[in-house]
Structures are given as structure tokens and as C-alpha cells.
Amino acid sequence: MRRCLSLAVLGAGKVAPNPMVGAVLVHDGRVIGEGYHRAFGGPHAEVNCIESVPAADRHLIPRSVLYVSLEPCAHYGKTPPCVELVIKEKIPTVVIGARDPFPEVNGKGIERLNSAGIDVINGVLESECVALNRRFFTYHKQQRPYVILKWAQTADAKIAAAGQERLLITNDVTNRLVHKWRSEEAGILVGKNTAIMDDPSLNVRLWHGANPTRMVIDMNLALPGDLRLFDGSQRTLVFNSLRQETKDNITWYRLNNNEDLVHQVIHACYALKIQSLIVEGGARLLQSFIDAGNWDEARMITNMALHAPQGLPAPMLPAGLTGNQSSITGDVITYYTNKHVHTA
Ligand code: AOF
Ligand code: ZN
């Protein structure tokens, strides 16, 4: 199963919104086939695994054990059901990492294998298998996107200088890391003030990978149209209270002024099939996600050499949380997870 997980990860960045899945076929202690889900819309891990078995070993398939990090699918999606392939190949035993929360599968794969007389063992390295696809699991089990909060702060916990002056907190290396983070999520969100003050592009420039859908909250549509956010270069959502419309690459998405914004944004992401969200500021928007308890991870970059005594205070996580720290050329990154959130 560990090998399945290592294989699954090779699909990172290429399979979303599908999960990363790996499969290994073992005969009498020897691996005879391996595969993983390589690309969205392409063959599933099980198919690639069985196809990889050399001709000389094919006769061993009916006496082998198939390990797969996610329950084999039972539905006709972009590809036919993997359970039918397993049955056709007469594989007698299937070891599964975690049940697939996708409503079209969700236990039906296991049921189908069982009723074909195949031995099924489920839940092997389950928490690792769920953690690998935490965005996919959160989205389907909790009907909401996986939420990552990110901010950069000075040594005295300020995220901006006093006044209009722009404060560069992170260094070249941590900037790259932030772009890698962006490439890993489906959506990226900022508030109105950040959009005006920073005029951010919210794209992936310093790393290879897909751009997330960028999103801004501008309830009264007060943002100027010449911001980088509106240059049409990338799918963009404008949450507002006035307009519901899509033009070119920009969608105006109407929210209700009188209801909780965090909750509405989360709900909209679910409806739009956005499985994960990185929130990049400003402080007020980040704080409202924290106060609502609506977050899964927080990633805080601290420049230990910079101070801004009169600056804008950074968001405050709930008291008592401890994070894991790593250091990159003077910047310290602290990773927090919200313990109240369960994905399994
Ligand atoms: C598997 N093995 O390697 C993967 C699975 O549209 P499709 O046909 O690609 O189906 C996508 C769904 O299939 C996805 O939402 C998830 O439930 C499952 N993914 N299943 O047996 C795999 N990637
Ligand atoms: Zn499948």
C-alpha cells in the first residue's frame, strides 16, 4: 500500500479534480504490475497496473493480490468501471486503502467485488490514503472545499506597513514556494482591500503548474476594471451582491449581503466544483475564515528580520495551536492544521 501511495503521488497536478490513485499487483510476494492514475480523463490506476503486467506473467494474474489506494470504481464515468476489469481478470483478492467518497462509487465498488466472490480487505493505511487526497475527501464527504489560509508577516506579526507603502515580507525562495502552493489548489481568494492595495495577479509564475481560479469578494462592485485580476488571462470569479453573469473569463457571482460571507463563498465553491481554496488575504478575510472555524490548514511565513511597529496586525489563530516549523533562507514557515476538522 505504501508503494501504491508513492505511485499515486506521481499524478499530482495532472488528475484533479479526480483523486490521485496508485495500484500494485503482487503474486506470491513478487510485484508483477504497477500503475497509477496519470491524467484527468485517462485510464484509472487499476487499468494501468494490469496493462503493465508482462506477457510472461499474465497467467499469474488470477492468483495475485491487487493493492489499490482507493476503492475501485463501479461506475461508467470517463472510463468503464474498474471492478469489471478486476472481475474479468479473475483477481481473487483486493486490498483497498480507503473507500471512495464519490457518490457514484461510495461502497458500490466493494459491494460489487464481494458479490463476485472476491476477497476484499479495506482500510489499509487508511489515514495516509485519505490525507493524500484530503481535498477530494473533504469536498465529497463534507460538501465544501478544503481551505488553506496563507499569509506572510513580520517578526512582530504585521502583514502590512502603516499607510499605503507596500511591504515586501517574503524572499525570492519563499515567493516560489507560494506559487507552488497556488498551483496545488483549485481556487485562490482575496478580499477587496487586498485587490486594491496589492493589485495581485494571483497566477502561477514562479513555478510550473496550472493557475487556480482566482476569486475576489467585491460586494458593491467598487473595484476598478483595470486591475490585473480583470485582465481575462485566467478564470476569475467576482463575488458581489449586484450581478450574476459570465463574460469571457470573468464570472460575477451573486451573494446575499445579509448572510454570512464565508459560508456563502464556501457554498459557491462547492456548487462550482472547486475542491480547494487558498485564501491569501487580507487580514480581515483570513480572520473571518478563522472565526468561522472554516479552515483546514494555515501556512504562515514569518520574516524574522523585519519589523513594522505601526503596521497592520496579522490574523490570530485560536489559542493553543502549535504548528510545525521549517526555515527557508531566513523566512520561517509555520504549518498549522485545524484539529477540529475531520476528513476521514
Ligand atoms: C479508481 N481508480 O485510479 C481513480 C478513481 O470520470 P472517471 O471515469 O475518470 O471517474 C472519476 C471518478 O473515479 C473519481 O471521481 C473517483 O471517484 C474515481 N477515481 N477510481 O478506481 C482510479 N482515479
Ligand atoms: Zn476506476
CSV table of C-alpha atoms and ligand atoms in Angstrom, one decimal:
chain,number,residue,atom,x,y,z
A,1,MET,CA,0.0,0.0,0.0
A,2,ARG,CA,2.9,2.3,0.7
A,3,ARG,CA,4.1,1.6,-2.9
A,4,CYS,CA,0.6,2.5,-4.1
A,5,LEU,CA,0.8,5.8,-2.3
A,6,SER,CA,4.2,6.6,-3.9
A,7,LEU,CA,2.8,5.8,-7.3
A,8,ALA,CA,-0.4,7.8,-6.7
A,9,VAL,CA,1.6,10.9,-5.9
A,10,LEU,CA,3.1,10.9,-9.4
A,11,GLY,CA,-0.2,12.0,-10.7
A,12,ALA,CA,-0.1,15.2,-8.6
A,13,GLY,CA,-1.1,18.3,-10.6
A,14,LYS,CA,-2.4,16.2,-13.5
A,15,VAL,CA,-5.5,14.4,-12.2
A,16,ALA,CA,-7.5,16.9,-10.3
A,17,PRO,CA,-10.4,17.1,-9.6
A,18,ASN,CA,-10.0,13.3,-9.7
A,19,PRO,CA,-8.1,11.7,-6.8
A,20,MET,CA,-4.5,10.5,-7.0
A,21,VAL,CA,-4.6,6.7,-7.0
A,22,GLY,CA,-1.9,4.0,-7.2
A,23,ALA,CA,-2.2,0.2,-7.7
A,24,VAL,CA,0.2,-2.7,-7.4
A,25,LEU,CA,-0.4,-6.3,-8.4
A,26,VAL,CA,1.6,-8.9,-6.3
A,27,HIS,CA,2.0,-12.6,-7.0
A,28,ASP,CA,3.5,-14.7,-4.2
A,29,GLY,CA,5.5,-11.8,-2.8
A,30,ARG,CA,6.6,-10.5,-6.2
A,31,VAL,CA,5.3,-7.3,-7.8
A,32,ILE,CA,4.1,-8.2,-11.3
A,33,GLY,CA,2.4,-5.0,-12.2
A,34,GLU,CA,2.2,-1.3,-11.1
A,35,GLY,CA,0.2,1.7,-12.2
A,36,TYR,CA,-1.3,5.0,-11.3
A,37,HIS,CA,-3.9,7.4,-12.5
A,38,ARG,CA,-1.8,9.7,-14.7
A,39,ALA,CA,-4.1,12.2,-16.2
A,40,PHE,CA,-7.7,13.5,-15.7
A,41,GLY,CA,-10.0,11.6,-18.0
A,42,GLY,CA,-7.4,8.9,-18.6
A,43,PRO,CA,-7.3,5.3,-17.5
A,44,HIS,CA,-7.5,4.6,-13.8
A,45,ALA,CA,-4.7,3.2,-11.7
A,46,GLU,CA,-6.0,-0.4,-11.9
A,47,VAL,CA,-6.2,-0.4,-15.7
A,48,ASN,CA,-2.6,0.9,-16.0
A,49,CYS,CA,-1.4,-1.6,-13.4
A,50,ILE,CA,-3.0,-4.6,-15.1
A,51,GLU,CA,-1.7,-3.4,-18.5
A,52,SER,CA,1.8,-3.2,-17.1
A,53,VAL,CA,2.0,-6.9,-16.4
A,54,PRO,CA,4.5,-8.5,-18.8
A,55,ALA,CA,3.1,-11.2,-21.2
A,56,ALA,CA,5.2,-13.9,-19.4
A,57,ASP,CA,3.4,-13.1,-16.1
A,58,ARG,CA,-0.1,-12.6,-17.3
A,59,HIS,CA,-1.1,-16.2,-16.4
A,60,LEU,CA,-0.3,-15.3,-12.7
A,61,ILE,CA,-3.0,-12.6,-12.5
A,62,PRO,CA,-5.8,-15.0,-11.3
A,63,ARG,CA,-3.5,-15.9,-8.4
A,64,SER,CA,-2.4,-12.4,-7.4
A,65,VAL,CA,-3.4,-9.8,-4.9
A,66,LEU,CA,-4.4,-6.3,-6.2
A,67,TYR,CA,-3.5,-3.4,-3.8
A,68,VAL,CA,-5.1,-0.1,-4.6
A,69,SER,CA,-5.1,3.1,-2.6
A,70,LEU,CA,-8.8,3.9,-3.3
A,71,GLU,CA,-11.8,1.7,-3.7
A,72,PRO,CA,-12.1,0.6,-7.3
A,73,CYS,CA,-14.8,2.4,-9.1
A,74,ALA,CA,-18.1,0.8,-10.0
A,75,HIS,CA,-19.5,3.5,-12.4
A,76,TYR,CA,-19.2,4.5,-16.0
A,77,GLY,CA,-17.5,7.9,-15.9
A,78,LYS,CA,-14.9,8.9,-18.5
A,79,THR,CA,-13.7,5.3,-18.3
A,80,PRO,CA,-15.5,2.0,-17.7
A,81,PRO,CA,-15.8,0.6,-14.1
A,82,CYS,CA,-12.5,-0.8,-12.7
A,83,VAL,CA,-14.4,-3.5,-10.8
A,84,GLU,CA,-15.5,-5.1,-14.0
A,85,LEU,CA,-11.8,-5.3,-15.1
A,86,VAL,CA,-10.9,-6.9,-11.8
A,87,ILE,CA,-13.7,-9.5,-12.2
A,88,LYS,CA,-12.8,-10.2,-15.8
A,89,GLU,CA,-9.1,-10.7,-14.9
A,90,LYS,CA,-10.3,-13.2,-12.1
A,91,ILE,CA,-8.2,-11.4,-9.5
A,92,PRO,CA,-9.1,-13.3,-6.2
A,93,THR,CA,-8.1,-10.7,-3.6
A,94,VAL,CA,-8.3,-6.9,-3.5
A,95,VAL,CA,-6.7,-4.8,-0.7
A,96,ILE,CA,-8.0,-1.2,-0.5
A,97,GLY,CA,-6.7,1.9,1.2
A,98,ALA,CA,-9.9,3.8,1.6
A,99,ARG,CA,-13.5,3.8,0.5
A,100,ASP,CA,-14.2,6.2,-2.4
A,101,PRO,CA,-16.5,9.1,-1.1
A,102,PHE,CA,-17.6,10.0,-4.6
A,103,PRO,CA,-21.4,9.4,-4.5
A,104,GLU,CA,-21.3,7.3,-7.7
A,105,VAL,CA,-18.9,4.8,-6.0
A,106,ASN,CA,-19.0,5.1,-2.2
A,107,GLY,CA,-19.1,1.4,-1.3
A,108,LYS,CA,-20.6,0.2,-4.5
A,109,GLY,CA,-17.2,-0.9,-5.7
A,110,ILE,CA,-16.6,-3.0,-2.6
A,111,GLU,CA,-20.1,-4.5,-2.8
A,112,ARG,CA,-19.7,-5.5,-6.5
A,113,LEU,CA,-16.3,-7.2,-5.7
A,114,ASN,CA,-17.8,-9.0,-2.8
A,115,SER,CA,-20.8,-10.2,-4.7
A,116,ALA,CA,-18.4,-11.6,-7.4
A,117,GLY,CA,-16.8,-13.7,-4.7
A,118,ILE,CA,-13.6,-11.6,-4.4
A,119,ASP,CA,-12.0,-11.3,-1.0
A,120,VAL,CA,-11.8,-7.6,-0.1
A,121,ILE,CA,-9.7,-6.1,2.7
A,122,ASN,CA,-10.4,-2.4,3.2
A,123,GLY,CA,-8.8,0.3,5.3
A,124,VAL,CA,-5.1,-0.5,4.9
A,125,LEU,CA,-3.1,2.7,5.6
A,126,GLU,CA,-6.4,4.4,5.5
A,127,SER,CA,-5.4,7.7,7.1
A,128,GLU,CA,-2.4,8.1,4.8
A,129,CYS,CA,-4.7,7.3,1.8
A,130,VAL,CA,-7.2,9.9,3.0
A,131,ALA,CA,-4.6,12.5,3.8
A,132,LEU,CA,-3.1,12.2,0.3
A,133,ASN,CA,-6.5,13.1,-1.3
A,134,ARG,CA,-7.6,15.4,1.5
A,135,ARG,CA,-9.1,17.9,-0.9
A,136,PHE,CA,-11.1,15.2,-2.7
A,137,PHE,CA,-12.3,13.6,0.5
A,138,THR,CA,-13.3,16.9,2.2
A,139,TYR,CA,-15.2,18.0,-0.9
A,140,HIS,CA,-17.2,14.9,-1.3
A,141,LYS,CA,-17.7,14.0,2.4
A,142,GLN,CA,-18.3,17.5,3.8
A,143,GLN,CA,-19.7,19.1,0.6
A,144,ARG,CA,-17.2,22.0,0.9
A,145,PRO,CA,-13.8,22.9,-0.5
A,146,TYR,CA,-10.6,22.2,1.5
A,147,VAL,CA,-9.5,25.6,2.8
A,148,ILE,CA,-5.9,26.7,3.2
A,149,LEU,CA,-5.1,30.1,4.8
A,150,LYS,CA,-1.8,31.7,3.9
A,151,TRP,CA,-0.2,34.9,5.0
A,152,ALA,CA,3.2,36.5,5.4
A,153,GLN,CA,4.1,38.5,8.5
A,154,THR,CA,6.9,40.5,10.0
A,155,ALA,CA,8.8,39.3,13.1
A,156,ASP,CA,6.3,41.4,15.2
A,157,ALA,CA,3.3,39.8,13.4
A,158,LYS,CA,2.3,42.6,11.0
A,159,ILE,CA,1.1,41.8,7.5
A,160,ALA,CA,1.4,45.3,6.1
A,161,ALA,CA,3.1,48.6,6.9
A,162,ALA,CA,1.2,51.6,8.2
A,163,GLY,CA,-0.2,53.7,5.3
A,164,GLN,CA,0.0,52.9,1.6
A,165,GLU,CA,3.6,51.8,1.3
A,166,ARG,CA,3.9,48.2,0.1
A,167,LEU,CA,5.9,45.9,2.4
A,168,LEU,CA,7.8,43.0,0.8
A,169,ILE,CA,7.9,40.4,3.5
A,170,THR,CA,8.9,37.2,1.8
A,171,ASN,CA,12.2,36.4,0.0
A,172,ASP,CA,12.7,35.0,-3.6
A,173,VAL,CA,12.7,31.5,-2.3
A,174,THR,CA,9.5,31.7,-0.3
A,175,ASN,CA,7.8,33.5,-3.1
A,176,ARG,CA,8.5,30.4,-5.3
A,177,LEU,CA,7.0,28.2,-2.6
A,178,VAL,CA,3.9,30.3,-2.5
A,179,HIS,CA,3.5,29.8,-6.3
A,180,LYS,CA,3.9,26.1,-5.8
A,181,TRP,CA,1.1,26.3,-3.2
A,182,ARG,CA,-1.1,28.2,-5.7
A,183,SER,CA,-0.5,25.5,-8.3
A,184,GLU,CA,-1.8,22.9,-5.9
A,185,GLU,CA,-5.3,24.4,-5.3
A,186,ALA,CA,-8.3,24.9,-7.5
A,187,GLY,CA,-9.1,28.4,-6.3
A,188,ILE,CA,-7.4,31.4,-4.8
A,189,LEU,CA,-9.3,34.0,-2.9
A,190,VAL,CA,-8.6,37.6,-1.8
A,191,GLY,CA,-10.7,40.4,-0.3
A,192,LYS,CA,-11.4,43.7,-1.9
A,193,ASN,CA,-8.8,45.7,0.0
A,194,THR,CA,-6.1,43.4,-1.0
A,195,ALA,CA,-7.2,43.6,-4.6
A,196,ILE,CA,-6.9,47.4,-4.5
A,197,MET,CA,-3.7,47.7,-2.4
A,198,ASP,CA,-1.6,45.0,-4.0
A,199,ASP,CA,-3.2,44.7,-7.5
A,200,PRO,CA,-2.2,41.0,-7.4
A,201,SER,CA,-2.2,38.7,-10.4
A,202,LEU,CA,-2.9,35.6,-8.4
A,203,ASN,CA,-1.4,33.3,-11.0
A,204,VAL,CA,1.4,30.7,-11.0
A,205,ARG,CA,4.5,32.5,-12.5
A,206,LEU,CA,7.4,31.2,-10.3
A,207,TRP,CA,6.5,27.5,-10.5
A,208,HIS,CA,5.3,25.1,-13.2
A,209,GLY,CA,1.6,24.2,-12.9
A,210,ALA,CA,-1.9,25.3,-13.6
A,211,ASN,CA,-3.3,28.6,-12.5
A,212,PRO,CA,-6.1,28.4,-9.9
A,213,THR,CA,-9.4,30.1,-10.5
A,214,ARG,CA,-9.0,33.5,-8.9
A,215,MET,CA,-11.7,34.9,-6.7
A,216,VAL,CA,-12.3,38.3,-5.1
A,217,ILE,CA,-15.1,39.5,-2.8
A,218,ASP,CA,-16.3,42.9,-4.0
A,219,MET,CA,-19.9,43.1,-2.7
A,220,ASN,CA,-20.7,46.6,-4.2
A,221,LEU,CA,-18.6,46.2,-7.4
A,222,ALA,CA,-16.3,49.0,-6.4
A,223,LEU,CA,-13.1,47.6,-7.8
A,224,PRO,CA,-11.6,49.4,-10.8
A,225,GLY,CA,-11.8,47.4,-14.0
A,226,ASP,CA,-8.1,47.9,-14.8
A,227,LEU,CA,-6.8,45.7,-12.0
A,228,ARG,CA,-4.7,42.7,-13.1
A,229,LEU,CA,-7.5,40.4,-11.7
A,230,PHE,CA,-9.7,41.5,-14.5
A,231,ASP,CA,-7.2,41.1,-17.4
A,232,GLY,CA,-9.1,38.0,-18.6
A,233,SER,CA,-5.9,35.9,-18.6
A,234,GLN,CA,-7.3,33.4,-16.1
A,235,ARG,CA,-10.7,32.2,-15.0
A,236,THR,CA,-11.9,34.8,-12.4
A,237,LEU,CA,-14.9,34.9,-10.0
A,238,VAL,CA,-16.2,38.2,-8.6
A,239,PHE,CA,-18.4,37.6,-5.5
A,240,ASN,CA,-20.8,40.5,-5.3
A,241,SER,CA,-24.4,41.4,-4.4
A,242,LEU,CA,-25.4,43.0,-7.7
A,243,ARG,CA,-24.7,40.9,-10.7
A,244,GLN,CA,-24.8,37.3,-11.9
A,245,GLU,CA,-23.2,37.0,-15.3
A,246,THR,CA,-20.3,35.4,-17.2
A,247,LYS,CA,-18.3,37.3,-19.8
A,248,ASP,CA,-15.1,35.9,-21.3
A,249,ASN,CA,-13.1,34.6,-18.4
A,250,ILE,CA,-14.9,36.5,-15.7
A,251,THR,CA,-17.9,35.3,-13.7
A,252,TRP,CA,-19.8,37.7,-11.5
A,253,TYR,CA,-21.4,35.5,-8.8
A,254,ARG,CA,-24.2,37.0,-6.7
A,255,LEU,CA,-24.1,36.6,-2.9
A,256,ASN,CA,-26.6,37.9,-0.3
A,257,ASN,CA,-25.4,41.0,1.7
A,258,ASN,CA,-27.3,39.9,4.8
A,259,GLU,CA,-25.8,36.4,5.1
A,260,ASP,CA,-22.5,35.1,6.4
A,261,LEU,CA,-20.0,35.7,3.6
A,262,VAL,CA,-17.6,32.9,4.5
A,263,HIS,CA,-20.4,30.4,4.4
A,264,GLN,CA,-21.7,31.7,1.1
A,265,VAL,CA,-18.3,31.6,-0.5
A,266,ILE,CA,-17.7,28.0,0.6
A,267,HIS,CA,-21.1,27.1,-0.6
A,268,ALA,CA,-20.5,28.7,-4.0
A,269,CYS,CA,-17.2,26.8,-4.4
A,270,TYR,CA,-19.0,23.6,-3.8
A,271,ALA,CA,-21.6,24.4,-6.4
A,272,LEU,CA,-18.9,25.4,-8.8
A,273,LYS,CA,-17.0,22.2,-8.1
A,274,ILE,CA,-13.9,24.0,-6.7
A,275,GLN,CA,-12.4,21.3,-4.5
A,276,SER,CA,-9.9,23.5,-2.7
A,277,LEU,CA,-9.2,27.1,-1.9
A,278,ILE,CA,-6.1,29.0,-0.8
A,279,VAL,CA,-7.0,32.3,0.9
A,280,GLU,CA,-4.2,34.8,0.6
A,281,GLY,CA,-5.6,37.9,2.4
A,282,GLY,CA,-6.2,40.4,3.7
A,283,ALA,CA,-6.1,40.1,7.4
A,284,ARG,CA,-9.9,40.7,7.8
A,285,LEU,CA,-10.9,38.0,5.3
A,286,LEU,CA,-8.4,35.5,6.8
A,287,GLN,CA,-9.7,36.3,10.3
A,288,SER,CA,-13.3,35.7,9.2
A,289,PHE,CA,-12.4,32.2,8.0
A,290,ILE,CA,-10.6,31.6,11.3
A,291,ASP,CA,-13.5,32.9,13.4
A,292,ALA,CA,-16.0,30.8,11.5
A,293,GLY,CA,-13.8,27.7,12.1
A,294,ASN,CA,-13.9,27.2,8.3
A,295,TRP,CA,-10.3,26.2,7.5
A,296,ASP,CA,-8.2,23.1,7.3
A,297,GLU,CA,-4.6,24.3,7.1
A,298,ALA,CA,-2.9,27.6,7.8
A,299,ARG,CA,0.6,28.4,6.4
A,300,MET,CA,2.3,31.4,8.0
A,301,ILE,CA,5.5,32.8,6.6
A,302,THR,CA,7.5,35.0,9.1
A,303,ASN,CA,10.4,37.2,8.1
A,304,MET,CA,12.4,37.2,11.3
A,305,ALA,CA,14.5,40.2,10.3
A,306,LEU,CA,11.7,42.6,9.5
A,307,HIS,CA,9.6,44.7,12.0
A,308,ALA,CA,6.7,47.1,11.3
A,309,PRO,CA,5.7,48.6,14.7
A,310,GLN,CA,2.8,50.6,13.3
A,311,GLY,CA,1.7,48.0,10.8
A,312,LEU,CA,-1.5,46.1,10.3
A,313,PRO,CA,-1.7,43.1,12.7
A,314,ALA,CA,-1.7,39.6,11.3
A,315,PRO,CA,-4.7,37.2,11.7
A,316,MET,CA,-4.9,35.4,15.0
A,317,LEU,CA,-5.4,31.7,15.1
A,318,PRO,CA,-7.2,30.1,18.0
A,319,ALA,CA,-5.1,30.0,21.2
A,320,GLY,CA,-3.2,26.8,22.0
A,321,LEU,CA,-2.5,25.7,18.4
A,322,THR,CA,1.1,24.6,17.7
A,323,GLY,CA,2.4,24.3,14.2
A,324,ASN,CA,5.3,22.6,12.5
A,325,GLN,CA,8.1,24.9,11.5
A,326,SER,CA,10.6,24.9,8.8
A,327,SER,CA,13.0,27.6,7.7
A,328,ILE,CA,13.9,28.8,4.3
A,329,THR,CA,16.8,31.4,3.9
A,330,GLY,CA,15.7,33.4,6.9
A,331,ASP,CA,11.9,33.1,6.5
A,332,VAL,CA,10.2,30.7,8.9
A,333,ILE,CA,7.2,28.8,7.7
A,334,THR,CA,4.7,27.5,10.3
A,335,TYR,CA,2.2,24.9,9.2
A,336,TYR,CA,-1.0,24.6,11.3
A,337,THR,CA,-3.8,22.2,10.8
A,338,ASN,CA,-7.3,22.7,12.2
A,339,LYS,CA,-7.7,19.8,14.6
A,340,HIS,CA,-11.5,20.2,14.7
A,341,VAL,CA,-11.8,19.2,11.1
A,342,HIS,CA,-12.1,15.5,10.2
A,343,THR,CA,-11.9,14.3,6.7
A,344,ALA,CA,-12.0,10.6,7.2
B,1,AOF,C1,-10.4,4.2,-9.4
B,1,AOF,N1,-9.2,4.3,-9.8
B,1,AOF,O1,-7.4,5.4,-10.4
B,1,AOF,C2,-9.3,6.6,-9.9
B,1,AOF,C3,-10.6,6.5,-9.5
B,1,AOF,O2,-14.5,10.2,-14.9
B,1,AOF,P1,-13.7,8.9,-14.5
B,1,AOF,O3,-14.2,7.7,-15.2
B,1,AOF,O4,-12.2,9.2,-14.6
B,1,AOF,O5,-14.1,8.7,-12.9
B,1,AOF,C4,-13.7,9.6,-11.9
B,1,AOF,C5,-14.0,9.0,-10.6
B,1,AOF,O6,-13.5,7.7,-10.4
B,1,AOF,C6,-13.5,9.9,-9.4
B,1,AOF,O7,-14.4,10.9,-9.0
B,1,AOF,C7,-13.3,8.9,-8.3
B,1,AOF,O8,-14.5,8.6,-7.7
B,1,AOF,C8,-12.8,7.6,-9.1
B,1,AOF,N2,-11.4,7.6,-9.3
B,1,AOF,N3,-11.2,5.3,-9.2
B,1,AOF,O9,-11.0,3.1,-9.3
B,1,AOF,C9,-8.5,5.4,-10.0
B,1,AOF,N4,-8.7,7.8,-10.2
B,2,ZN,ZN,-11.8,3.1,-11.8
